[in-house]
Amino acid sequence: MKKIYLLFTALTIALTVNAQDNKLITTIQNRQGLSLNGAWQYIIDPYETGFYDYRYKELSEKSGDAYWNTDKQVNKTEKKEHGYSDKNTLQVPGDWNHQEQRFEYYEGTVWYKKSFDYKKQAASNRVFIYFGAVNYKADVYLNGKKLGEHKGGFTPFNFEIPDTLLKGTDNFLVVKVDNKRYADEVPTLNTDWWNYGGITREVKLVEVPKLFIQDFMIQLKKADHGKLSKQSEVEGWVKLNNVPADGETITISIPELKFEKQFKANGSVVPLNFSLSRVKLWSPDSPKLYTVNVSSKTDKAEDKIGFRTIEVAGKQVLLNGSPVFMRGISIHGEIPQEIRRAYSYNDALQLLNQAKELGCNMVRLAHYPHDETITRMADSLGLLVWSEIPVYWTIDFKNQQVLTKAKAQLNEMITRDHNRASVIIWSVGNETPVSSTRTDFMHSLITEARKLDHTRLISAALEVNYSALNDQNVIDDPLGEFVDLVAFNEYLGWYGGLPDKCRTTNWSTIYNKPLFISETGGGAKGGFHADSLTRFSEEYQEWYYKEQISMLRRMPDNFVGISPWVLNDFRSPKRNNPIYQEGWNRKGLYDDKGNKKKAFYILQAYYKEMQEKQSAIGK
Ligand code: GCB
């Protein structure tokens, strides 16, 4: 008993220490403030003239040539060589590539400018500017002063606006956005997806009291080998932005369960530990969410939270104590019909409905954290989620700064979504090449992820060496030792020979852990029909899926699911077959117009069968 208590204390300390590192305000949806979405004026600046002088030295803060400074001419003799104008506007949120022809292939700097008026509700309140995501680097300036900078194209960040800087009217907000690729960034130079640039997600002013609730995590305690107690044990913490005065308390209430409890706040991070009775557990079949209110003396926050447990027990993944088979699909955060990044409610609805139609109970959101709308919608539609940071292929594993950048993105991903019941797996990367330097790097990310959240599973998509394939293939990547779920990308019949190779090939792992196929797929141009030996025909892809599924039936008993590659055709500069690809990766089960390909129906039938099997076991 003592041991368990000590372990819990250690875990709580680990959680609280990490929670303190991050300045991100979560659950901003119901906060007062001002949306800064809409039209922003822009200047396209490939030479970064607004940032460097002609000797390529950074311009001084007050320089009239700096694009973060006013573009107004003071008098007619003043020489102004930049200016923002309604002739040039971009919609925010939204990548720039799809908005104007001249941005289609653009990688570089664009300056965005927005004027706004804002009156605070109370003089003592604090105001932050919040960005859902900017790809890749953002330098943010208000009224000529720099508020901060952020790197990482798929995660949220915020900066406080000092009182002295915020004016009631006509604030001059400028964001320098740069989506150039570099070898020492995350992702690195080389990816199989389009490098959409811009302010791709929402921008908002958020007003909070002086002492406010910055973040909280409320989750069911991990079950112990499937044993769930009648009383559901909840653990977590609430993080205030500062150390409160003596006598501060935090109240948690869940009205639907008639639950309310107060916790003494002895520091800025307040550990929570309580039990709930009669909780209806969250699952794909019954995605029940509860409104949870968190309040301090001065502040209130609210979220909709589902309660469920997820764990690995031997060869199985247990959801609420019962084995689950993941009928997944990998998804890029892109709307192919409009060739743009996904960001809105309707975008999330389109993608998740497509997955539902396929018969999925799980989605792999590849290869970077998607918009928050989609993980929230997965909560309410009942889809399990694999969420990933863009540690993709060959990043600079020996570089400590790259590790720091990857950790920052991991931290932001987990912080944003640590209350989502749908998210069951944090992935620290995809197809990273085996070496001890790589393994140390990835192990360090895994350790960090566990510190931030010990209630979920940690994984990474491992890769298969096709040149060394034989009939019995054993996944033995050393990273397997550190993950909860051994996941691998397997393209037998597309990258390794023809699909009939699946007839004699078997897969297993040296690790006594559940095994998951995080990718498999082949390309087909929608509407192109030929015999099944013809690459890029729908018939080839259909054959590929048929052979794959027969192979899946021979998988060992630790096989717990699959997320084939990929839901929709997606843009990629690496796919240049002039007849079948034209800049698209064609492995979608839907083509770029939203039409289903023949292979869709093969996977759909398999999923139906697996679902029926699972419900038969459940009964
Ligand atoms: C992979 C990658 C994915 C690619 C896919 C492909 O293994 O993880 O990002 O797009 O293969 O189509 O080759």
XYZ file of C-alpha atoms and ligand atoms in Angstrom:
632
model
C 0.000 0.000 0.000
C 2.818 2.309 1.013
C 4.590 1.472 -2.211
C 1.505 2.372 -4.246
C 1.168 5.659 -2.394
C 4.825 6.502 -3.010
C 4.418 5.647 -6.680
C 1.377 7.868 -6.940
C 3.220 10.727 -5.226
C 6.163 10.288 -7.582
C 3.867 10.306 -10.595
C 2.047 13.381 -9.335
C 5.358 15.178 -8.839
C 6.472 14.140 -12.327
C 3.211 15.399 -13.799
C 3.253 18.677 -11.912
C 6.879 19.456 -12.762
C 6.189 19.014 -16.450
C 2.913 20.861 -16.382
C 4.793 23.901 -15.156
C 7.096 24.131 -18.156
C 4.380 25.167 -20.528
C 2.772 28.564 -20.837
C -0.045 27.415 -23.081
C -3.586 28.318 -22.066
C -5.916 25.441 -22.825
C -9.683 25.240 -23.198
C -9.900 28.693 -24.738
C -13.184 27.971 -26.548
C -15.372 29.487 -23.866
C -13.042 32.304 -22.843
C -13.921 35.905 -23.425
C -11.836 37.723 -25.998
C -11.887 38.577 -29.661
C -11.555 36.429 -32.737
C -8.945 37.754 -35.136
C -9.988 35.396 -37.896
C -10.916 36.888 -41.248
C -9.053 38.900 -43.861
C -5.477 39.935 -43.038
C -3.414 42.166 -45.296
C -0.102 40.730 -46.402
C 3.233 41.452 -48.011
C 5.042 38.634 -49.742
C 8.735 38.958 -48.898
C 10.981 36.242 -50.364
C 14.154 38.265 -49.627
C 13.076 39.114 -46.068
C 13.550 42.804 -46.793
C 11.237 43.618 -43.930
C 13.565 41.888 -41.474
C 17.150 42.439 -42.705
C 18.914 45.511 -44.078
C 20.869 45.450 -47.324
C 23.925 44.032 -45.461
C 21.637 41.253 -44.227
C 21.776 42.545 -40.655
C 18.591 42.427 -38.603
C 16.770 45.753 -38.695
C 16.523 47.644 -35.415
C 13.193 47.544 -33.598
C 12.282 51.128 -34.473
C 13.524 51.055 -38.055
C 11.036 52.575 -40.451
C 12.008 49.895 -42.985
C 10.949 47.046 -40.677
C 7.655 45.549 -41.780
C 6.524 45.181 -38.171
C 6.483 48.960 -37.931
C 3.810 51.262 -39.216
C 3.483 51.519 -42.954
C 1.947 54.979 -42.782
C 3.856 57.752 -44.470
C 4.244 60.585 -41.925
C 4.571 63.228 -44.606
C 4.837 63.335 -48.336
C 8.625 63.456 -48.378
C 9.052 60.294 -46.342
C 10.297 57.328 -48.327
C 8.217 54.235 -47.534
C 9.025 51.090 -49.463
C 6.506 48.836 -47.877
C 2.825 49.016 -47.123
C -0.140 46.817 -46.262
C -3.185 47.179 -48.449
C -6.617 45.677 -49.017
C -5.392 44.847 -52.510
C -3.491 41.973 -50.901
C -5.375 39.945 -48.337
C -5.328 36.362 -47.114
C -8.008 34.597 -45.100
C -7.081 33.429 -41.624
C -7.307 30.587 -40.780
C -6.069 29.167 -44.042
C -2.876 28.211 -45.796
C -1.676 30.703 -48.364
C -0.989 28.115 -51.090
C -4.590 27.603 -52.112
C -5.681 31.207 -51.843
C -3.807 32.678 -54.785
C -2.067 31.083 -57.728
C 1.219 32.844 -56.953
C 1.466 31.044 -53.595
C 1.031 27.506 -54.900
C 4.710 26.526 -54.572
C 5.804 29.395 -52.329
C 8.152 28.632 -49.451
C 9.422 31.694 -47.639
C 8.285 34.718 -45.687
C 4.906 36.408 -45.808
C 4.055 39.302 -43.460
C 0.483 39.329 -42.206
C -1.126 42.425 -40.726
C -4.382 42.959 -38.893
C -5.731 46.069 -37.154
C -8.068 45.637 -34.236
C -9.791 47.533 -31.439
C -10.090 45.987 -28.025
C -11.492 47.180 -24.716
C -10.751 44.951 -21.751
C -13.697 43.860 -19.623
C -11.808 44.670 -16.414
C -8.735 46.840 -15.996
C -6.904 44.225 -13.908
C -7.413 41.461 -16.479
C -4.645 40.107 -18.705
C -4.806 39.615 -22.452
C -3.058 36.940 -24.501
C -2.872 36.382 -28.214
C -3.479 32.738 -29.094
C -2.571 30.993 -32.370
C -3.961 27.541 -33.188
C -0.997 26.976 -35.541
C 1.309 28.861 -37.874
C 3.498 26.967 -40.327
C 6.426 27.041 -39.613
C 7.979 29.996 -37.822
C 6.007 32.930 -36.456
C 7.445 36.239 -35.222
C 4.648 38.221 -33.628
C 4.688 42.013 -33.211
C 2.152 44.392 -31.746
C 2.361 48.145 -32.258
C 6.032 47.826 -33.253
C 7.120 45.622 -30.323
C 7.948 41.951 -30.584
C 5.699 39.739 -28.440
C 7.554 36.521 -29.175
C 8.403 33.866 -31.720
C 7.385 30.265 -32.178
C 8.551 27.339 -34.280
C 6.498 24.276 -35.160
C 3.766 24.305 -37.761
C 1.007 22.258 -36.148
C 0.690 23.188 -32.498
C -0.810 26.116 -30.585
C 1.025 28.863 -28.717
C 0.206 32.143 -27.021
C 1.959 35.327 -25.928
C 0.863 37.789 -23.297
C 0.190 41.329 -24.474
C 1.612 43.771 -21.934
C -0.906 46.337 -20.690
C 1.336 49.167 -21.792
C 1.158 47.937 -25.375
C -2.517 47.280 -25.873
C -4.487 50.254 -27.193
C -8.263 50.599 -27.213
C -8.328 51.255 -30.942
C -6.289 50.663 -34.054
C -3.758 48.147 -32.772
C -1.192 47.211 -35.424
C -0.624 43.457 -35.259
C 1.981 41.919 -37.568
C 3.037 38.291 -37.911
C 6.040 37.281 -39.962
C 5.355 33.756 -41.168
C 8.136 31.694 -42.700
C 7.601 28.167 -44.008
C 11.089 27.529 -45.406
C 12.325 24.013 -44.718
C 15.636 23.373 -42.912
C 17.670 20.263 -42.154
C 17.627 21.002 -38.411
C 13.893 21.580 -38.009
C 10.977 19.253 -37.228
C 9.955 18.095 -39.785
C 13.136 18.330 -41.779
C 13.722 19.067 -45.488
C 12.106 15.930 -46.791
C 8.470 14.925 -46.308
C 5.883 13.170 -48.442
C 3.309 15.937 -47.975
C 2.746 19.481 -49.108
C 4.389 22.247 -47.105
C 1.312 24.467 -46.768
C 2.383 27.822 -45.292
C 0.587 30.524 -43.381
C -1.569 31.159 -40.353
C -3.369 27.893 -40.841
C -5.505 27.834 -37.683
C -7.525 30.310 -35.629
C -6.159 33.468 -33.993
C -7.813 34.882 -30.930
C -7.353 37.389 -28.127
C -8.058 35.696 -24.829
C -8.859 37.753 -21.740
C -8.307 36.204 -18.332
C -8.231 37.439 -14.739
C -4.923 38.215 -13.050
C -4.793 34.783 -11.431
C -6.284 32.319 -13.880
C -6.705 28.639 -14.667
C -4.111 27.994 -17.324
C -4.591 24.297 -17.819
C -5.996 21.171 -16.205
C -5.935 17.454 -16.769
C -8.749 15.227 -15.601
C -8.633 11.547 -16.588
C -9.603 8.173 -15.218
C -6.731 6.472 -13.481
C -5.151 3.793 -15.641
C -6.811 0.454 -15.020
C -4.757 -2.379 -13.645
C -4.881 -5.319 -16.058
C -8.433 -4.712 -16.981
C -9.640 -4.319 -13.417
C -11.931 -1.330 -13.257
C -13.364 -0.455 -9.911
C -17.066 0.343 -9.562
C -16.070 3.712 -8.221
C -14.219 5.347 -11.085
C -10.948 6.773 -9.775
C -10.036 10.102 -11.333
C -6.647 11.761 -11.206
C -5.126 14.907 -12.585
C -4.206 18.440 -11.714
C -5.176 22.056 -12.206
C -2.520 24.562 -13.089
C -2.881 28.225 -12.136
C -0.687 30.743 -13.916
C 0.850 31.771 -10.607
C 1.218 30.757 -6.979
C -2.062 31.770 -5.316
C -2.455 33.516 -1.975
C -3.203 31.387 1.083
C -6.728 30.080 1.221
C -7.197 29.632 -2.538
C -9.299 26.631 -3.470
C -10.140 24.878 -6.705
C -13.613 23.464 -7.216
C -14.339 20.661 -9.645
C -17.952 20.017 -10.476
C -19.666 17.618 -12.845
C -23.351 18.607 -12.645
C -24.701 15.558 -14.472
C -23.106 13.287 -11.879
C -24.059 15.623 -9.040
C -20.383 15.772 -8.180
C -18.644 18.723 -6.572
C -15.401 18.806 -4.608
C -12.982 21.436 -3.390
C -9.206 21.159 -3.347
C -6.830 23.368 -1.386
C -4.383 25.163 -3.630
C -1.007 25.122 -1.934
C 0.910 26.064 -5.048
C 0.311 26.862 -8.686
C -0.251 23.181 -9.547
C -3.060 21.555 -7.597
C -3.125 17.723 -7.680
C -6.570 16.136 -8.028
C -7.666 12.741 -6.891
C -11.297 11.750 -6.487
C -13.815 9.050 -7.278
C -16.978 9.216 -9.302
C -19.852 6.831 -9.147
C -22.262 5.812 -11.878
C -20.045 7.143 -14.653
C -21.054 6.016 -18.097
C -17.715 5.179 -19.690
C -16.709 6.697 -23.016
C -16.213 4.293 -25.949
C -16.666 4.346 -29.738
C -20.068 2.692 -29.272
C -21.140 5.153 -26.637
C -19.106 8.376 -26.768
C -20.510 9.864 -23.606
C -19.069 13.250 -22.585
C -19.645 15.125 -19.330
C -19.422 18.863 -18.776
C -16.671 19.415 -16.242
C -16.357 22.803 -14.526
C -13.128 23.932 -12.945
C -13.217 27.099 -10.870
C -10.984 29.135 -8.618
C -11.953 32.243 -6.647
C -11.372 34.418 -9.682
C -11.681 32.193 -12.718
C -13.795 29.514 -14.378
C -12.990 27.022 -17.120
C -15.120 24.341 -18.678
C -14.596 21.300 -20.866
C -16.493 18.273 -22.101
C -14.667 15.189 -20.941
C -15.212 11.499 -21.583
C -14.011 8.971 -19.044
C -12.348 5.778 -20.217
C -9.244 3.741 -19.557
C -6.718 2.532 -22.072
C -3.891 0.134 -21.292
C -1.805 -2.656 -22.634
C -2.197 -5.991 -20.913
C 0.085 -8.651 -22.377
C -0.773 -8.978 -26.044
C -3.916 -6.884 -25.985
C -4.964 -3.278 -25.898
C -7.746 -2.888 -23.383
C -10.306 -0.123 -23.640
C -12.296 0.119 -20.425
C -10.886 -3.253 -19.483
C -11.879 -5.132 -22.677
C -9.743 -6.002 -25.714
C -10.263 -3.678 -28.639
C -9.411 -4.250 -32.301
C -8.586 -0.957 -34.007
C -10.253 -0.566 -37.388
C -8.314 2.497 -38.367
C -7.411 4.708 -41.262
C -4.544 7.184 -41.614
C -5.590 10.729 -42.422
C -3.707 13.821 -43.567
C -5.036 17.197 -42.398
C -5.980 18.221 -45.899
C -9.150 18.795 -47.920
C -8.206 17.415 -51.343
C -11.231 18.788 -53.188
C -10.006 22.301 -52.457
C -6.271 21.513 -52.217
C -5.828 23.087 -48.787
C -5.160 22.396 -45.140
C -8.145 21.323 -43.038
C -9.021 23.601 -40.134
C -12.771 23.977 -39.690
C -15.677 22.121 -38.145
C -16.953 21.175 -41.606
C -13.510 19.919 -42.625
C -13.332 17.689 -39.566
C -16.853 16.470 -40.257
C -15.979 15.573 -43.842
C -12.852 13.611 -42.871
C -14.346 11.802 -39.896
C -17.561 10.960 -41.714
C -15.509 9.431 -44.513
C -13.700 7.327 -41.903
C -17.010 6.342 -40.304
C -18.408 5.264 -43.645
C -15.415 2.986 -44.067
C -16.376 1.337 -40.774
C -13.537 2.731 -38.667
C -13.448 2.983 -34.909
C -10.026 4.620 -35.031
C -8.100 7.254 -36.979
C -4.389 7.848 -37.201
C -3.934 11.592 -37.551
C -0.707 11.623 -39.540
C 2.027 12.926 -39.440
C 1.577 15.971 -37.223
C -1.010 17.208 -34.734
C -4.200 18.064 -36.603
C -6.551 20.931 -35.790
C -8.175 20.799 -32.353
C -11.623 20.676 -33.970
C -10.955 17.165 -35.225
C -9.868 15.654 -31.897
C -12.867 17.295 -30.232
C -15.137 15.882 -32.933
C -13.545 12.434 -32.533
C -14.568 12.689 -28.866
C -18.170 13.299 -29.768
C -18.377 10.884 -32.738
C -16.624 8.070 -30.912
C -13.402 7.527 -32.835
C -10.154 6.486 -31.191
C -7.214 8.706 -32.155
C -3.495 8.216 -32.741
C -1.875 11.641 -32.586
C 1.680 12.231 -33.828
C 4.482 14.796 -33.921
C 6.289 15.362 -37.240
C 9.466 13.514 -36.293
C 9.417 12.058 -39.764
C 12.047 10.061 -41.687
C 15.581 11.376 -41.389
C 15.633 14.336 -39.062
C 18.912 15.441 -37.473
C 18.943 12.944 -34.604
C 22.394 13.857 -33.308
C 21.452 17.497 -32.801
C 20.342 18.330 -29.242
C 18.542 21.434 -30.450
C 16.431 19.312 -32.766
C 15.516 17.162 -29.782
C 14.504 20.292 -27.889
C 12.324 21.380 -30.831
C 10.690 17.947 -31.057
C 10.041 17.981 -27.306
C 8.423 21.394 -27.530
C 5.992 20.105 -30.177
C 5.317 16.974 -28.139
C 4.587 19.119 -25.120
C 2.207 21.380 -27.047
C 0.405 18.436 -28.650
C -0.138 16.666 -25.334
C -1.034 19.848 -23.466
C -3.700 20.792 -25.996
C -5.373 17.384 -26.104
C -4.712 15.688 -22.760
C -8.408 15.794 -21.876
C -9.604 14.180 -25.106
C -11.036 10.713 -24.436
C -10.614 9.876 -28.116
C -6.833 10.252 -28.015
C -5.419 6.948 -26.842
C -1.982 6.933 -28.491
C 0.739 9.571 -28.607
C 3.150 8.811 -31.423
C 6.664 10.212 -31.257
C 7.475 9.714 -34.933
C 7.296 7.892 -38.206
C 9.762 5.622 -40.072
C 12.905 6.802 -38.369
C 16.032 4.933 -39.555
C 17.563 2.518 -37.044
C 20.758 3.693 -35.306
C 21.717 4.069 -31.662
C 21.636 7.880 -31.971
C 18.107 7.670 -33.376
C 17.018 5.254 -30.649
C 18.373 7.504 -27.877
C 16.603 10.485 -29.427
C 13.297 8.653 -29.713
C 13.641 7.103 -26.271
C 14.076 10.561 -24.828
C 10.829 11.647 -26.522
C 9.032 8.604 -25.159
C 10.247 9.354 -21.631
C 9.062 12.931 -22.023
C 5.644 11.822 -23.299
C 5.194 9.500 -20.320
C 6.127 12.276 -17.920
C 3.527 14.520 -19.484
C 0.816 11.867 -19.574
C 1.024 8.392 -18.084
C -2.632 7.586 -18.813
C -2.202 6.913 -22.546
C -0.173 4.584 -24.764
C 3.018 5.689 -26.475
C 4.001 4.425 -29.892
C 5.889 5.263 -33.109
C 5.467 3.941 -36.633
C 8.487 1.725 -37.351
C 9.659 0.767 -40.797
C 10.258 -2.443 -42.671
C 13.362 -3.194 -44.704
C 11.980 -4.553 -48.014
C 15.336 -5.690 -49.344
C 15.712 -8.054 -46.380
C 12.187 -9.485 -46.582
C 11.559 -13.186 -46.380
C 8.571 -15.314 -45.502
C 8.917 -14.852 -41.743
C 9.489 -11.213 -40.852
C 10.167 -10.203 -37.319
C 9.852 -6.594 -36.166
C 12.905 -6.083 -33.978
C 13.643 -2.352 -34.211
C 15.307 -1.533 -30.848
C 12.734 1.220 -30.339
C 10.183 -1.552 -29.798
C 11.571 -1.978 -26.295
C 10.338 1.455 -25.227
C 6.909 1.761 -26.857
C 3.641 0.341 -25.492
C 2.374 -0.645 -28.899
C 4.713 -2.027 -31.583
C 3.512 -0.374 -34.777
C 5.018 -0.752 -38.230
C 4.401 0.491 -41.776
C 4.062 -2.406 -44.174
C 3.677 -1.992 -47.936
C 4.134 -5.511 -49.208
C 2.906 -5.564 -52.781
C 3.534 -1.889 -53.397
C 7.153 -1.278 -52.325
C 8.167 -4.907 -52.003
C 7.136 -6.873 -55.098
C 3.573 -7.613 -56.159
C 0.577 -8.177 -53.875
C 0.718 -11.966 -54.263
C 3.832 -11.831 -52.040
C 1.370 -11.520 -49.179
C 0.383 -15.178 -49.693
C 3.591 -16.488 -48.177
C 4.671 -13.672 -45.886
C 4.136 -13.619 -42.125
C 4.800 -10.963 -39.521
C 5.621 -11.024 -35.859
C 7.706 -9.160 -33.312
C 10.348 -10.084 -30.748
C 8.551 -7.922 -28.221
C 5.853 -9.373 -26.042
C 3.545 -6.494 -26.868
C 0.524 -5.765 -29.079
C 1.319 -5.412 -32.763
C -0.300 -2.776 -34.971
C 0.065 -2.027 -38.688
C 0.269 1.759 -38.820
C 0.337 1.909 -42.640
C -0.263 -0.217 -45.695
C -1.512 0.885 -49.086
C -1.028 1.194 -52.813
C -1.690 3.949 -55.329
C -4.584 4.127 -57.784
C -5.830 6.963 -59.922
C -9.559 7.252 -59.338
C -11.463 6.245 -62.455
C -8.502 4.524 -64.115
C -9.470 0.927 -64.825
C -7.250 -1.841 -66.167
C -6.280 -5.385 -65.228
C -5.051 -5.927 -61.688
C -1.390 -6.110 -62.730
C -1.468 -2.524 -63.999
C 0.047 -0.108 -61.480
C -2.122 2.856 -60.558
C -5.301 1.164 -61.719
C -8.149 0.824 -59.235
C -7.949 -2.906 -59.912
C -4.314 -3.101 -58.735
C -5.192 -1.314 -55.504
C -8.227 -3.541 -55.031
C -6.061 -6.653 -55.509
C -3.492 -5.224 -53.088
C -6.126 -4.846 -50.370
C -7.543 -8.327 -51.013
C -4.139 -9.957 -50.644
C -3.276 -7.836 -47.628
C -6.484 -8.805 -45.860
C -5.870 -12.511 -46.461
C -2.447 -11.987 -44.919
C -3.957 -10.161 -41.949
C -6.007 -13.260 -41.213
C -2.730 -15.064 -40.519
C -1.413 -12.422 -38.141
C -0.358 -13.652 -34.685
C -2.717 -13.243 -31.730
C -1.089 -9.985 -30.600
C -2.336 -8.235 -33.760
C -4.573 -5.444 -32.476
C -5.401 -3.327 -35.491
C -4.447 -1.447 -38.590
C -4.596 2.077 -40.001
C -4.069 1.755 -43.775
C -2.535 4.506 -45.848
C -4.598 6.573 -46.548
C -8.148 8.000 -46.428
C -7.840 10.530 -49.279
C -5.415 11.191 -52.100
C -3.144 13.989 -50.886
C -0.784 16.537 -52.396
C 2.898 15.679 -52.442
C 5.740 17.314 -54.376
C 7.428 13.904 -54.531
C 4.807 12.270 -56.737
C 5.499 13.253 -60.301
C 4.169 10.565 -62.593
C 2.636 12.802 -65.290
C -0.276 10.487 -66.037
C -1.340 9.048 -62.701
C 0.039 11.299 -59.994
C 0.561 14.909 -61.172
C 1.701 15.987 -57.702
C -0.656 13.697 -55.773
C 0.041 10.684 -53.617
C -2.656 8.352 -54.961
C -2.916 5.886 -52.097
C -6.256 7.316 -50.980
C -9.308 5.085 -50.701
C -11.150 8.199 -51.828
C -9.757 10.124 -54.793
C -9.155 13.874 -54.736
C -12.755 14.532 -55.785
C -14.179 12.468 -52.928
C -15.070 9.397 -55.051
C -14.580 5.997 -53.529
C -12.144 3.689 -55.255
C -12.763 -0.053 -55.582
C -10.379 -0.868 -52.712
C -12.600 1.144 -50.358
C -15.239 -1.564 -50.491
C -12.729 -4.334 -49.788
C -11.537 -2.666 -46.595
C -15.098 -1.715 -45.655
C -16.191 -5.370 -45.884
C -13.230 -6.486 -43.739
C -14.046 -3.869 -41.116
C -17.679 -4.918 -41.050
C -16.616 -8.484 -40.412
C -14.176 -7.429 -37.661
C -16.821 -5.282 -36.034
C -19.294 -8.163 -36.028
C -16.645 -10.456 -34.557
C -15.889 -7.967 -31.824
C -19.537 -7.453 -30.917
C -20.050 -11.234 -30.828
C -17.203 -11.535 -28.281
C -18.635 -8.618 -26.334
C -22.007 -10.334 -25.972
C 5.154 5.935 -45.729
C 5.071 7.238 -45.042
C 3.991 8.119 -45.600
C 4.058 8.077 -47.111
C 3.764 6.667 -47.559
C 3.841 6.466 -49.073
O 5.648 4.970 -45.235
O 4.925 7.099 -43.655
O 4.134 9.416 -45.116
O 3.195 8.993 -47.708
O 4.707 5.803 -46.978
O 2.869 6.744 -49.734
O 4.875 6.031 -49.533
